[in-house]
Phi, psi and omega in degrees: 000150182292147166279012202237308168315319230249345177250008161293304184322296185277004156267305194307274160354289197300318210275336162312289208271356133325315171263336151313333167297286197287334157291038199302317177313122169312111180102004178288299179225135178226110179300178174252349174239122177275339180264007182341299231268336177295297200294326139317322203259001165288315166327303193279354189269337184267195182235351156182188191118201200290140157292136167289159190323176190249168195278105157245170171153116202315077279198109177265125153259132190265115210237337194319133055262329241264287159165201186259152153262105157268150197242125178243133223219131174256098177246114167322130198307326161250069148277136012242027155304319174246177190312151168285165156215111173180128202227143183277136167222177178214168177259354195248348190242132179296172200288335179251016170265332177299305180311310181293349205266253165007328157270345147311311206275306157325336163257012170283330209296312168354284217290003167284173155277147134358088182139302197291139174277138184209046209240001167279346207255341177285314175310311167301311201281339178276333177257040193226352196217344164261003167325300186327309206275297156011277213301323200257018156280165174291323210284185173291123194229343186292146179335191181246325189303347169288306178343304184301319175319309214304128241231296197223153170220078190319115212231160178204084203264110178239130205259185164223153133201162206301315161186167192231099182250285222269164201284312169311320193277328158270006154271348157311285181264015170279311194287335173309304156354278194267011172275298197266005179070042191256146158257175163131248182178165150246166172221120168320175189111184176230145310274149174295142187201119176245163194196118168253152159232129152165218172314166162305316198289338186287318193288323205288333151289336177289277207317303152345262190329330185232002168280307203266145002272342192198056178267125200248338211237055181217170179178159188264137184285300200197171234186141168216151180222145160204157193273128169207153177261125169110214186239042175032037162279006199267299166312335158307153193252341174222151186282286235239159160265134170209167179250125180255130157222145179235077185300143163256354163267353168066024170230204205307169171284124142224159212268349199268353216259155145354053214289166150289086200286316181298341175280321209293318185293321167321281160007288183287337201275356176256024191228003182067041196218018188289328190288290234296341167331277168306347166284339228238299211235002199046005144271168187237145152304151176272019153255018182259310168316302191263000000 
């Protein structure tokens, strides 16, 4: 193995059981593969083969009174020589204080060097730097036990996963979908983006329903709420659940292929959705540039 991977690996390891430490507590930090760290430590134990998967996972910093934060963290096999990927998100910050609280925290992190571990030092930064974004959101911010008063709550979940190919698993969530009176779509492919709409309580069963038992390479990017009396159709981004495909190779359809991300931003923009586009891939479009 190169020695410059195998010693990323093993400062990646350190850096594990450094936030498990600060995180002691069941439900703090959750991988996302439980066995990542083993299967890194089989890997270094060994003198070659495959790289092992790469380390994600997930991290709640607790904002209270104000609200939660997941900090969701990717590391690429030479973290920390290259960039970190990892972005934060809450159910309490409307869509445009989470983008700036996210683009603040990326150009902090930008200021490491090469080398440096640095996702203890995002975390300190987040609970030393996101009241703001709190206080100038929009959304419903009160404890959830208000929350619970509350008569409807329109919700909007948008997931990633590296992709949704096989035919059972998109006949799941088309029936899940459509079971549950959720509108919006998937889209097929490399990479996969599913987008639910409707009560909370329905998508957050839809989320249950096609995560568990064992979808492991999936996350919600990001999430919207708003408090409404009646059944918010008047709020939806889509009439229908349908399933999309935007092949890039321009010959017959597989579900297995690429999609065609320029087709896909079109989409959203004929949908009132472009920004989420950058939430989704970490880029901005280019009217969003200019």
């Amino acid at each position: 193995m190169s020695d410059s991977i195998k010693e990323c690996l093993e400062l990646q390891l350190l850096e594990m059981e450094m936030l498990f430490s600060m995180f002691p507590n069941k439900g703090e930090v959750c991988l996302e593969d439980a066995n990542s760290l083993r299967r890194v430590r089989n890997y270094l134990d060994r003198s070659n083969g495959p790289l092992p998967p790469k380390i994600g996972f997930v991290i709640m910093v607790i904002m209270a009174p104000k609200g939660d934060i997941e900090l969701q963290v990717s590391f690429p096999h030479n973290y920390p020589n290259a960039k970190l990927q990892l972005f934060g998100r809450s159910y309490s910050l409307d869509r445009q204080q989470q983008l700036r609280l996210n683009q603040n925290l990326t150009s902090y992190i930008g200021t490491f060097d090469p080398g440096e571990l640095c996702v203890c030092a995002a975390v300190q930064w987040l609970r030393d730097n996101s009241a703001p974004y709190f206080q100038n959101s929009k959304l419903f911010s009160e404890p959830i036990i208000k929350v619970k008063t509350v008569k409807t709550v329109f919700h909007r979940m948008w997931i990633y996963s590296h992709q949704i190919c096989r035919q059972e698993l998109r006949k799941r969530i088309l029936e899940s979908a459509k079971r549950l009176s959720l509108t919006g779509f998937f889209l097929t492919g490399k990479p996969g983006i599913i987008c639910v709409e409707g009560s909370k309580n329905q998508c957050e069963e839809f989320w249950h329903t096609i995560r568990y038992p064992n979808w492991k390479h999936i996350s919600c990017k990001h999430a919207e709420s708003v408090q409404i009396e009646g059944d918010g159709d008047e709020l939806r981004l889509f009439q229908i659940f349908q399933e999309l495909q935007f092949e890039s190779n321009g010959h017959s359809v597989r579900h297995d292929y690429h999609m065609d991300l320029g087709k896909f931003l079109e989409f959203l923009k004929k949908h009132h959705s472009e920004h989420i586009f950058q939430i989704l891939f970490g880029i901005e479009s280019k009217s969003q540039e200019n």
